Amino acid sequence: PLDRIPPGSKYGDEAAYTAADALHAEGRHADAIQALGEDVSPPALVRKARWLGEQATMNKGLKDDDKLRFCREGVQIALQAVEKDPEYSTAHKVVAIAKGRLTDFSGTSEKIQLSKDIKAAIDRALAIDPDDSASWHVLAKWNVGISKLGWMQMAAITLIYGEMPAASYEEAIRCFQRAEECYSNAVNLYEMGQAYLLMKKRPEAKSAYERAAASAGDLPVYREAIENA
């Protein structure tokens, strides 16, 4: 789930969040954001931030300038949620997700800084809530993305932009596994399989794909898992 609101939360109207979530589930991102109105509680802000980013990446009709604007606005709104409550783990998680989307529209220098920011944000989210599956998934994907660069690229990046946080495929697998322990889902299992393939561990990849196929139901990832199993 996107938002792990603790019992007895000080935050506002959960009925309003539920109504907005229902609109989002129907793919009505703009309506979902509008339903939250002027609510600037952290749970409302993280939803607005996340859904703006989804609009940018899922709406094929948007121009690149509009996609970039939505992504940057999403980052700013997520940072507002952190400012309002630095101990709210979901806010840090959504900062990481929002900045991850922004990397698709960034040059090399900004992309490197965003990568460092993502790692710091998701580490903070997990320090606050170590049992959040989605945060472990984000950290796993961060490790995969950095590891794909290879040592030569990383050496050049370090020389020009300074030291990057450590990353490895092994750490990615550990994070995917931790995500599974917290909340098992097909997407996590499928991407674990992809990571195993990058490590050339075909039997482990096949096992992850089979588990994903068994739990995917009608999700789009189901067909890909079946093909790879």
Coordinates of N, CA and C in Angstrom, one line a residue:
P1 N 0.8 -1.2 0.0 CA 0.0 0.0 0.0 C 0.9 1.3 0.0
L2 N 0.3 2.3 -0.6 CA 1.1 3.6 -0.7 C 1.3 4.2 0.6
D3 N 0.3 4.2 1.5 CA 0.4 5.0 2.7 C 0.1 4.1 3.9
R4 N 1.2 4.0 4.8 CA 1.0 3.2 6.0 C 0.8 4.2 7.2
I5 N -0.5 4.6 7.3 CA -0.9 5.6 8.4 C -1.0 4.8 9.7
P6 N -0.2 5.2 10.7 CA -0.2 4.5 11.9 C -1.6 4.6 12.7
P7 N -1.9 3.6 13.5 CA -3.2 3.7 14.2 C -3.2 4.9 15.1
G8 N -4.4 5.6 15.2 CA -4.5 6.7 16.1 C -3.7 7.9 15.5
S9 N -3.6 7.9 14.1 CA -2.9 9.0 13.5 C -3.5 10.4 13.8
K10 N -2.6 11.4 13.8 CA -3.0 12.7 13.9 C -3.6 13.3 12.6
Y11 N -3.4 12.6 11.5 CA -3.8 13.1 10.2 C -5.3 13.1 10.0
G12 N -5.6 13.8 9.0 CA -7.0 14.2 8.8 C -8.0 13.1 8.4
D13 N -8.8 13.4 7.4 CA -10.0 12.7 7.0 C -9.7 11.5 6.2
E14 N -9.6 10.3 6.8 CA -9.3 9.1 6.1 C -10.4 8.8 5.0
A15 N -11.6 9.2 5.3 CA -12.7 9.0 4.3 C -12.3 9.7 3.0
A16 N -11.8 10.9 3.1 CA -11.4 11.7 1.9 C -10.3 11.0 1.2
Y17 N -9.3 10.4 1.9 CA -8.2 9.7 1.3 C -8.7 8.5 0.5
T18 N -9.7 7.8 1.2 CA -10.3 6.6 0.6 C -11.0 6.9 -0.7
A19 N -11.8 8.0 -0.7 CA -12.5 8.4 -1.9 C -11.5 8.8 -3.0
A20 N -10.5 9.5 -2.7 CA -9.5 9.9 -3.7 C -8.7 8.6 -4.2
D21 N -8.4 7.7 -3.3 CA -7.8 6.5 -3.7 C -8.7 5.7 -4.7
A22 N -10.0 5.7 -4.5 CA -10.9 5.0 -5.4 C -10.8 5.6 -6.8
L23 N -10.8 6.9 -6.9 CA -10.7 7.6 -8.2 C -9.3 7.3 -8.9
H24 N -8.3 7.2 -8.1 CA -7.0 6.9 -8.6 C -7.0 5.4 -9.2
A25 N -7.6 4.5 -8.4 CA -7.7 3.1 -8.9 C -8.4 3.0 -10.2
E26 N -9.3 3.9 -10.5 CA -10.0 3.9 -11.8 C -9.1 4.6 -12.9
G27 N -7.9 5.1 -12.6 CA -7.1 5.8 -13.5 C -7.4 7.2 -13.7
R28 N -8.2 7.8 -12.8 CA -8.6 9.2 -12.9 C -7.7 10.1 -12.0
H29 N -6.5 10.2 -12.5 CA -5.5 10.9 -11.6 C -5.8 12.3 -11.3
A30 N -6.2 13.1 -12.3 CA -6.5 14.5 -12.1 C -7.7 14.6 -11.2
D31 N -8.7 13.8 -11.3 CA -9.9 13.8 -10.5 C -9.5 13.4 -9.0
A32 N -8.6 12.5 -8.9 CA -8.2 12.1 -7.6 C -7.5 13.2 -6.8
I33 N -6.6 13.9 -7.6 CA -5.9 15.0 -7.0 C -6.9 16.1 -6.6
Q34 N -7.8 16.4 -7.5 CA -8.8 17.4 -7.3 C -9.7 17.1 -6.1
A35 N -10.0 15.8 -5.9 CA -10.8 15.4 -4.7 C -10.2 15.7 -3.4
L36 N -8.9 15.8 -3.4 CA -8.2 16.1 -2.1 C -8.2 17.6 -1.8
G37 N -8.6 18.4 -2.8 CA -8.8 19.9 -2.7 C -7.5 20.6 -2.1
E38 N -7.8 21.4 -1.1 CA -6.7 22.2 -0.5 C -6.1 21.5 0.7
D39 N -6.4 20.2 0.9 CA -5.8 19.4 2.0 C -4.3 19.4 1.9
V40 N -3.6 19.9 2.9 CA -2.1 19.9 2.9 C -1.6 19.0 4.0
S41 N -2.4 18.1 4.5 CA -1.8 17.1 5.4 C -0.8 16.2 4.7
P42 N 0.1 15.7 5.4 CA 1.1 14.8 4.7 C 0.5 13.6 3.9
P43 N -0.5 12.9 4.4 CA -1.1 11.9 3.6 C -1.7 12.4 2.3
A44 N -2.3 13.6 2.3 CA -2.8 14.2 1.1 C -1.7 14.6 0.1
L45 N -0.7 15.2 0.7 CA 0.5 15.7 -0.1 C 1.2 14.5 -0.8
V46 N 1.4 13.4 -0.1 CA 2.1 12.3 -0.7 C 1.3 11.7 -1.9
R47 N 0.0 11.7 -1.7 CA -0.9 11.2 -2.8 C -0.8 12.2 -4.0
K48 N -0.9 13.4 -3.8 CA -0.8 14.4 -4.9 C 0.5 14.3 -5.6
A49 N 1.6 14.1 -4.8 CA 3.0 14.0 -5.4 C 3.1 12.8 -6.3
R50 N 2.6 11.6 -5.7 CA 2.7 10.4 -6.4 C 1.9 10.4 -7.7
W51 N 0.7 10.9 -7.6 CA -0.2 10.9 -8.7 C 0.2 11.8 -9.8
L52 N 0.8 13.0 -9.5 CA 1.4 13.9 -10.5 C 2.4 13.1 -11.3
G53 N 3.3 12.4 -10.6 CA 4.3 11.7 -11.3 C 3.8 10.6 -12.2
E54 N 2.7 9.9 -11.8 CA 2.1 8.9 -12.6 C 1.4 9.5 -13.8
Q55 N 0.8 10.7 -13.7 CA 0.3 11.4 -14.8 C 1.4 11.6 -15.9
A56 N 2.6 12.0 -15.4 CA 3.7 12.4 -16.3 C 4.1 11.2 -17.1
T57 N 4.2 10.0 -16.4 CA 4.7 8.8 -17.1 C 3.7 8.0 -17.8
M58 N 2.4 8.1 -17.4 CA 1.4 7.2 -18.0 C 0.5 7.9 -19.1
N59 N 0.5 9.2 -19.1 CA -0.3 9.9 -20.1 C 0.5 10.1 -21.3
K60 N 0.2 9.3 -22.3 CA 1.0 9.3 -23.6 C 0.8 10.6 -24.4
G61 N -0.3 11.3 -24.1 CA -0.6 12.5 -24.9 C 0.1 13.8 -24.4
L62 N 0.8 13.7 -23.2 CA 1.4 14.8 -22.6 C 2.7 15.2 -23.4
K63 N 2.9 16.5 -23.6 CA 4.2 16.9 -24.1 C 5.3 16.8 -23.1
D64 N 6.5 16.7 -23.5 CA 7.7 16.5 -22.6 C 7.8 17.6 -21.6
D65 N 7.5 18.8 -22.0 CA 7.5 20.0 -21.1 C 6.5 19.8 -19.9
D66 N 5.4 19.3 -20.3 CA 4.3 19.1 -19.3 C 4.7 17.9 -18.3
K67 N 5.3 16.9 -18.9 CA 5.7 15.8 -18.1 C 6.8 16.2 -17.1
L68 N 7.7 17.0 -17.5 CA 8.8 17.5 -16.7 C 8.2 18.4 -15.6
R69 N 7.2 19.2 -16.0 CA 6.6 20.1 -15.0 C 5.8 19.3 -13.9
F70 N 5.1 18.3 -14.3 CA 4.4 17.4 -13.4 C 5.4 16.8 -12.4
C71 N 6.5 16.3 -13.0 CA 7.5 15.6 -12.1 C 8.1 16.5 -11.1
R72 N 8.5 17.7 -11.6 CA 9.1 18.7 -10.6 C 8.1 19.1 -9.6
E73 N 6.9 19.3 -10.0 CA 5.8 19.7 -9.0 C 5.6 18.5 -8.0
G74 N 5.7 17.3 -8.5 CA 5.5 16.2 -7.6 C 6.7 16.1 -6.5
V75 N 7.9 16.4 -7.0 CA 9.0 16.4 -6.0 C 8.8 17.5 -5.0
Q76 N 8.4 18.7 -5.4 CA 8.2 19.8 -4.4 C 7.1 19.5 -3.4
I77 N 6.0 18.9 -3.9 CA 4.9 18.5 -3.0 C 5.4 17.4 -2.0
A78 N 6.1 16.5 -2.5 CA 6.6 15.4 -1.6 C 7.5 16.0 -0.5
L79 N 8.4 16.9 -0.9 CA 9.3 17.6 0.0 C 8.5 18.4 1.1
Q80 N 7.4 19.0 0.7 CA 6.5 19.7 1.6 C 6.0 18.7 2.7
A81 N 5.6 17.5 2.3 CA 5.2 16.5 3.2 C 6.2 16.1 4.2
V82 N 7.5 16.0 3.8 CA 8.6 15.8 4.7 C 8.8 16.9 5.7
E83 N 8.7 18.1 5.1 CA 8.9 19.3 6.0 C 7.8 19.4 7.1
K84 N 6.6 19.0 6.7 CA 5.5 19.0 7.7 C 5.6 17.9 8.8
D85 N 6.2 16.8 8.4 CA 6.4 15.7 9.4 C 7.6 14.9 9.0
P86 N 8.7 15.2 9.5 CA 10.0 14.5 9.1 C 10.0 13.0 9.6
E87 N 9.1 12.7 10.5 CA 9.0 11.3 11.0 C 7.9 10.4 10.2
Y88 N 7.4 11.0 9.2 CA 6.4 10.3 8.4 C 7.1 9.5 7.2
S89 N 7.2 8.2 7.4 CA 8.1 7.5 6.5 C 7.6 7.5 5.0
T90 N 6.3 7.5 4.8 CA 5.8 7.6 3.5 C 6.2 8.8 2.7
A91 N 6.3 9.9 3.4 CA 6.8 11.2 2.8 C 8.2 11.0 2.2
H92 N 9.1 10.4 2.9 CA 10.5 10.1 2.4 C 10.4 9.2 1.3
K93 N 9.6 8.1 1.4 CA 9.5 7.2 0.3 C 9.0 7.8 -1.0
V94 N 8.0 8.7 -0.9 CA 7.5 9.4 -2.1 C 8.5 10.4 -2.6
V95 N 9.3 11.0 -1.8 CA 10.4 11.9 -2.3 C 11.3 11.0 -3.2
A96 N 11.6 9.8 -2.7 CA 12.5 8.9 -3.5 C 11.8 8.6 -4.8
I97 N 10.5 8.2 -4.8 CA 9.8 7.8 -6.0 C 9.7 9.0 -7.0
A98 N 9.4 10.2 -6.4 CA 9.2 11.4 -7.3 C 10.5 11.7 -7.9
K99 N 11.6 11.7 -7.2 CA 12.9 12.0 -7.8 C 13.4 11.0 -8.8
G100 N 12.9 9.7 -8.6 CA 13.2 8.7 -9.5 C 12.6 9.0 -10.9
R101 N 11.3 9.4 -10.8 CA 10.7 9.8 -12.1 C 11.3 10.9 -12.8
L102 N 11.8 11.9 -12.0 CA 12.5 13.1 -12.5 C 13.8 12.7 -13.3
T103 N 14.4 11.6 -12.9 CA 15.7 11.2 -13.6 C 15.4 11.0 -15.1
D104 N 14.2 10.6 -15.5 CA 13.9 10.4 -16.9 C 14.0 11.6 -17.8
F105 N 14.0 12.8 -17.1 CA 14.0 14.1 -17.8 C 15.2 14.9 -17.5
S106 N 16.2 14.3 -16.9 CA 17.4 15.1 -16.4 C 18.7 14.8 -17.1
G107 N 19.5 15.8 -17.1 CA 20.9 15.6 -17.7 C 21.7 14.8 -16.7
T108 N 23.0 14.5 -17.1 CA 23.8 13.6 -16.3 C 24.1 14.2 -15.0
S109 N 24.5 15.4 -14.8 CA 24.8 16.0 -13.6 C 23.6 15.9 -12.6
E110 N 22.5 16.4 -13.0 CA 21.3 16.3 -12.2 C 20.9 14.9 -11.9
K111 N 21.0 14.0 -12.8 CA 20.7 12.6 -12.6 C 21.5 12.0 -11.5
I112 N 22.8 12.3 -11.5 CA 23.7 11.8 -10.4 C 23.3 12.3 -9.1
Q113 N 23.0 13.6 -9.0 CA 22.6 14.1 -7.7 C 21.2 13.5 -7.3
L114 N 20.3 13.4 -8.2 CA 19.0 12.8 -7.9 C 19.2 11.3 -7.3
S115 N 20.1 10.6 -7.9 CA 20.4 9.2 -7.5 C 20.9 9.2 -6.0
K116 N 21.7 10.2 -5.7 CA 22.2 10.3 -4.3 C 21.0 10.6 -3.4
D117 N 20.2 11.6 -3.8 CA 19.0 12.0 -3.0 C 18.1 10.8 -2.8
I118 N 17.8 10.0 -3.9 CA 16.9 8.9 -3.8 C 17.4 7.9 -2.7
K119 N 18.7 7.6 -2.7 CA 19.2 6.7 -1.7 C 19.1 7.3 -0.3
A120 N 19.3 8.5 -0.1 CA 19.2 9.1 1.2 C 17.7 9.1 1.7
A121 N 16.8 9.4 0.8 CA 15.4 9.5 1.1 C 14.9 8.1 1.5
I122 N 15.2 7.1 0.7 CA 14.7 5.8 1.0 C 15.3 5.1 2.2
D123 N 16.6 5.5 2.4 CA 17.2 5.0 3.7 C 16.5 5.6 4.9
R124 N 16.1 6.9 4.8 CA 15.4 7.5 5.9 C 14.0 6.9 6.1
A125 N 13.3 6.6 5.0 CA 12.0 6.0 5.1 C 12.1 4.6 5.8
L126 N 13.1 3.9 5.5 CA 13.3 2.5 6.1 C 13.8 2.6 7.5
A127 N 14.5 3.7 7.9 CA 14.9 3.9 9.3 C 13.7 4.1 10.1
I128 N 12.7 4.8 9.6 CA 11.4 5.1 10.3 C 10.5 3.9 10.3
D129 N 10.4 3.2 9.2 CA 9.5 2.1 9.0 C 10.2 1.0 8.3
P130 N 10.8 0.1 9.0 CA 11.6 -1.0 8.4 C 10.8 -2.1 7.8
D131 N 9.5 -2.1 8.0 CA 8.6 -3.1 7.5 C 7.7 -2.7 6.3
D132 N 8.1 -1.7 5.7 CA 7.4 -1.2 4.5 C 7.9 -1.9 3.2
S133 N 7.1 -2.7 2.6 CA 7.5 -3.5 1.4 C 7.9 -2.6 0.3
A134 N 7.1 -1.5 0.0 CA 7.3 -0.7 -1.1 C 8.7 0.0 -1.0
S135 N 9.1 0.4 0.2 CA 10.3 1.1 0.4 C 11.5 0.1 0.1
W136 N 11.4 -1.1 0.6 CA 12.4 -2.1 0.2 C 12.5 -2.3 -1.3
H137 N 11.3 -2.3 -1.9 CA 11.3 -2.4 -3.4 C 12.0 -1.3 -4.1
V138 N 11.7 -0.1 -3.6 CA 12.4 1.1 -4.2 C 13.9 1.0 -4.0
L139 N 14.4 0.6 -2.9 CA 15.8 0.4 -2.6 C 16.4 -0.7 -3.5
A140 N 15.7 -1.8 -3.7 CA 16.1 -2.8 -4.6 C 16.3 -2.3 -6.0
K141 N 15.3 -1.6 -6.5 CA 15.4 -1.0 -7.9 C 16.6 0.0 -8.0
W142 N 16.8 0.8 -6.9 CA 17.9 1.7 -6.9 C 19.2 0.9 -7.1
N143 N 19.4 -0.1 -6.3 CA 20.6 -0.9 -6.4 C 20.8 -1.5 -7.8
V144 N 19.7 -2.0 -8.4 CA 19.8 -2.5 -9.8 C 20.2 -1.4 -10.8
G145 N 19.6 -0.3 -10.7 CA 19.9 0.8 -11.6 C 21.3 1.2 -11.5
I146 N 21.9 1.4 -10.3 CA 23.3 1.8 -10.2 C 24.2 0.7 -10.6
S147 N 23.9 -0.6 -10.3 CA 24.7 -1.7 -10.7 C 24.8 -1.9 -12.2
K148 N 23.8 -1.5 -12.9 CA 23.8 -1.6 -14.4 C 24.9 -0.8 -15.0
L149 N 25.3 0.3 -14.3 CA 26.2 1.2 -14.9 C 27.6 0.5 -15.2
G150 N 28.0 -0.4 -14.4 CA 29.3 -1.1 -14.6 C 30.4 -0.3 -13.9
W151 N 31.5 -0.9 -13.7 CA 32.6 -0.3 -12.9 C 33.3 0.8 -13.7
M152 N 33.3 0.7 -15.0 CA 34.0 1.8 -15.7 C 33.2 3.1 -15.7
Q153 N 31.9 3.0 -15.9 CA 31.1 4.2 -15.8 C 31.1 4.7 -14.4
M154 N 31.0 3.8 -13.4 CA 31.0 4.3 -12.0 C 32.3 5.0 -11.7
A155 N 33.5 4.5 -12.2 CA 34.7 5.2 -12.0 C 34.8 6.6 -12.5
A156 N 34.2 6.7 -13.7 CA 34.2 8.0 -14.4 C 33.2 9.0 -13.6
I157 N 32.1 8.4 -13.2 CA 31.2 9.3 -12.4 C 31.8 9.7 -11.1
T158 N 32.5 8.8 -10.4 CA 33.1 9.1 -9.1 C 34.2 10.2 -9.3
L159 N 35.0 10.1 -10.4 CA 36.0 11.1 -10.7 C 35.4 12.5 -10.9
I160 N 34.3 12.5 -11.6 CA 33.7 13.8 -12.0 C 32.8 14.4 -10.9
Y161 N 32.0 13.5 -10.4 CA 30.9 14.0 -9.5 C 31.1 13.5 -8.0
G162 N 32.1 12.8 -7.7 CA 32.3 12.4 -6.3 C 31.8 11.0 -6.1
E163 N 32.0 10.5 -4.9 CA 31.7 9.1 -4.5 C 30.2 8.9 -4.5
M164 N 29.8 7.8 -5.1 CA 28.4 7.4 -5.1 C 28.2 6.4 -3.9
P165 N 26.9 6.3 -3.4 CA 26.7 5.3 -2.4 C 26.9 3.9 -3.0
A166 N 27.3 2.9 -2.2 CA 27.6 1.6 -2.7 C 26.3 0.9 -3.1
A167 N 26.4 0.1 -4.2 CA 25.2 -0.6 -4.7 C 25.7 -1.9 -5.3
S168 N 24.9 -2.9 -5.3 CA 25.2 -4.2 -5.9 C 23.9 -5.0 -6.3
Y169 N 24.1 -5.9 -7.2 CA 22.9 -6.8 -7.5 C 22.6 -7.7 -6.2
E170 N 23.6 -8.1 -5.5 CA 23.4 -8.9 -4.3 C 22.5 -8.1 -3.3
E171 N 22.8 -6.9 -3.1 CA 22.1 -6.0 -2.2 C 20.6 -5.9 -2.8
A172 N 20.5 -5.7 -4.1 CA 19.2 -5.6 -4.7 C 18.3 -6.9 -4.4
I173 N 18.9 -8.0 -4.5 CA 18.2 -9.3 -4.2 C 17.8 -9.3 -2.7
R174 N 18.7 -8.9 -1.8 CA 18.4 -8.9 -0.4 C 17.2 -8.0 -0.2
C175 N 17.2 -6.8 -0.8 CA 16.0 -5.9 -0.6 C 14.7 -6.4 -1.2
F176 N 14.8 -7.1 -2.4 CA 13.6 -7.7 -3.0 C 13.1 -8.8 -2.0
Q177 N 14.0 -9.5 -1.4 CA 13.6 -10.6 -0.5 C 12.9 -10.0 0.8
R178 N 13.5 -8.9 1.2 CA 13.0 -8.2 2.4 C 11.6 -7.7 2.1
A179 N 11.4 -7.1 0.9 CA 10.1 -6.6 0.5 C 9.1 -7.8 0.5
E180 N 9.5 -8.9 0.0 CA 8.6 -10.1 0.0 C 8.2 -10.5 1.4
E181 N 9.1 -10.4 2.3 CA 8.8 -10.8 3.7 C 7.7 -9.8 4.3
C182 N 7.8 -8.6 3.8 CA 6.8 -7.6 4.4 C 5.5 -7.7 3.7
Y183 N 5.5 -7.9 2.4 CA 4.2 -8.0 1.6 C 4.5 -8.5 0.2
S184 N 4.1 -9.8 0.0 CA 4.4 -10.4 -1.2 C 3.6 -9.9 -2.4
N185 N 4.2 -9.7 -3.5 CA 3.4 -9.3 -4.7 C 4.1 -9.7 -6.0
A186 N 3.4 -9.8 -7.0 CA 3.9 -10.3 -8.3 C 4.9 -9.4 -8.9
V187 N 4.7 -8.1 -8.8 CA 5.7 -7.2 -9.5 C 7.0 -7.3 -8.8
N188 N 7.1 -7.4 -7.5 CA 8.3 -7.5 -6.8 C 9.0 -8.8 -7.2
L189 N 8.3 -9.9 -7.2 CA 8.9 -11.2 -7.6 C 9.4 -11.2 -9.1
Y190 N 8.6 -10.5 -9.9 CA 9.1 -10.4 -11.3 C 10.4 -9.7 -11.5
E191 N 10.4 -8.5 -10.8 CA 11.7 -7.7 -10.9 C 12.8 -8.4 -10.1
M192 N 12.5 -9.2 -9.1 CA 13.6 -10.0 -8.5 C 14.2 -11.0 -9.6
G193 N 13.3 -11.6 -10.4 CA 13.7 -12.4 -11.4 C 14.6 -11.7 -12.4
Q194 N 14.2 -10.5 -12.8 CA 15.0 -9.7 -13.7 C 16.4 -9.5 -13.2
A195 N 16.5 -9.2 -11.8 CA 17.8 -8.9 -11.2 C 18.6 -10.2 -11.2
Y196 N 18.0 -11.4 -11.0 CA 18.7 -12.6 -11.0 C 19.3 -12.9 -12.4
L197 N 18.5 -12.5 -13.5 CA 19.0 -12.7 -14.8 C 20.2 -11.8 -15.1
L198 N 20.2 -10.6 -14.6 CA 21.4 -9.7 -14.8 C 22.6 -10.3 -14.1
M199 N 22.4 -11.1 -13.0 CA 23.5 -11.8 -12.3 C 23.8 -13.1 -13.0
K200 N 23.1 -13.5 -14.1 CA 23.3 -14.7 -14.8 C 22.9 -15.9 -13.9
K201 N 22.0 -15.8 -13.0 CA 21.5 -16.8 -12.2 C 20.1 -17.3 -12.7
R202 N 20.1 -18.1 -13.8 CA 18.9 -18.5 -14.4 C 18.0 -19.3 -13.5
P203 N 18.5 -20.3 -12.8 CA 17.5 -21.1 -11.9 C 16.8 -20.2 -10.9
E204 N 17.5 -19.3 -10.3 CA 16.9 -18.4 -9.3 C 15.9 -17.5 -10.0
A205 N 16.2 -17.0 -11.2 CA 15.3 -16.1 -12.0 C 14.0 -16.9 -12.3
K206 N 14.2 -18.1 -12.8 CA 13.0 -19.0 -13.1 C 12.1 -19.2 -12.0
S207 N 12.7 -19.4 -10.8 CA 11.9 -19.6 -9.6 C 11.1 -18.4 -9.3
A208 N 11.7 -17.2 -9.4 CA 11.0 -15.9 -9.1 C 9.9 -15.7 -10.1
Y209 N 10.2 -15.9 -11.4 CA 9.2 -15.8 -12.4 C 8.0 -16.7 -12.1
E210 N 8.2 -17.9 -11.8 CA 7.1 -18.9 -11.5 C 6.3 -18.4 -10.3
R211 N 6.9 -17.9 -9.3 CA 6.2 -17.4 -8.1 C 5.4 -16.2 -8.5
A212 N 5.9 -15.3 -9.4 CA 5.2 -14.1 -9.9 C 4.0 -14.6 -10.7
A213 N 4.2 -15.5 -11.6 CA 3.1 -16.0 -12.4 C 2.0 -16.6 -11.6
A214 N 2.3 -17.3 -10.5 CA 1.3 -17.9 -9.6 C 0.5 -16.9 -8.8
S215 N 1.0 -15.7 -8.7 CA 0.3 -14.7 -7.8 C -0.1 -13.5 -8.6
A216 N 0.1 -13.4 -9.9 CA -0.1 -12.2 -10.6 C -1.6 -12.0 -10.9
G217 N -2.4 -13.1 -11.0 CA -3.8 -12.9 -11.4 C -3.9 -12.2 -12.8
D218 N -4.6 -11.1 -12.9 CA -4.8 -10.5 -14.2 C -3.9 -9.3 -14.4
L219 N -2.8 -9.2 -13.6 CA -1.9 -8.0 -13.7 C -1.1 -8.2 -15.0
P220 N -0.7 -7.0 -15.6 CA 0.0 -7.1 -16.9 C 1.3 -7.9 -16.8
V221 N 1.9 -7.9 -15.6 CA 3.2 -8.6 -15.4 C 3.0 -10.1 -15.5
Y222 N 1.8 -10.6 -15.5 CA 1.5 -12.0 -15.5 C 2.1 -12.7 -16.8
R223 N 1.7 -12.1 -17.9 CA 2.2 -12.6 -19.2 C 3.7 -12.7 -19.3
E224 N 4.3 -11.6 -18.9 CA 5.8 -11.6 -19.0 C 6.4 -12.6 -18.0
A225 N 5.8 -12.8 -16.9 CA 6.3 -13.8 -15.9 C 6.2 -15.2 -16.5
I226 N 5.0 -15.5 -17.1 CA 4.8 -16.8 -17.8 C 5.8 -17.0 -18.9
E227 N 6.1 -16.0 -19.7 CA 7.0 -16.2 -20.8 C 8.4 -16.5 -20.3
N228 N 8.8 -15.9 -19.2 CA 10.1 -16.0 -18.7 C 10.3 -17.2 -17.8
A229 N 9.2 -17.8 -17.3 CA 9.3 -18.9 -16.3 C 9.9 -20.2 -17.0

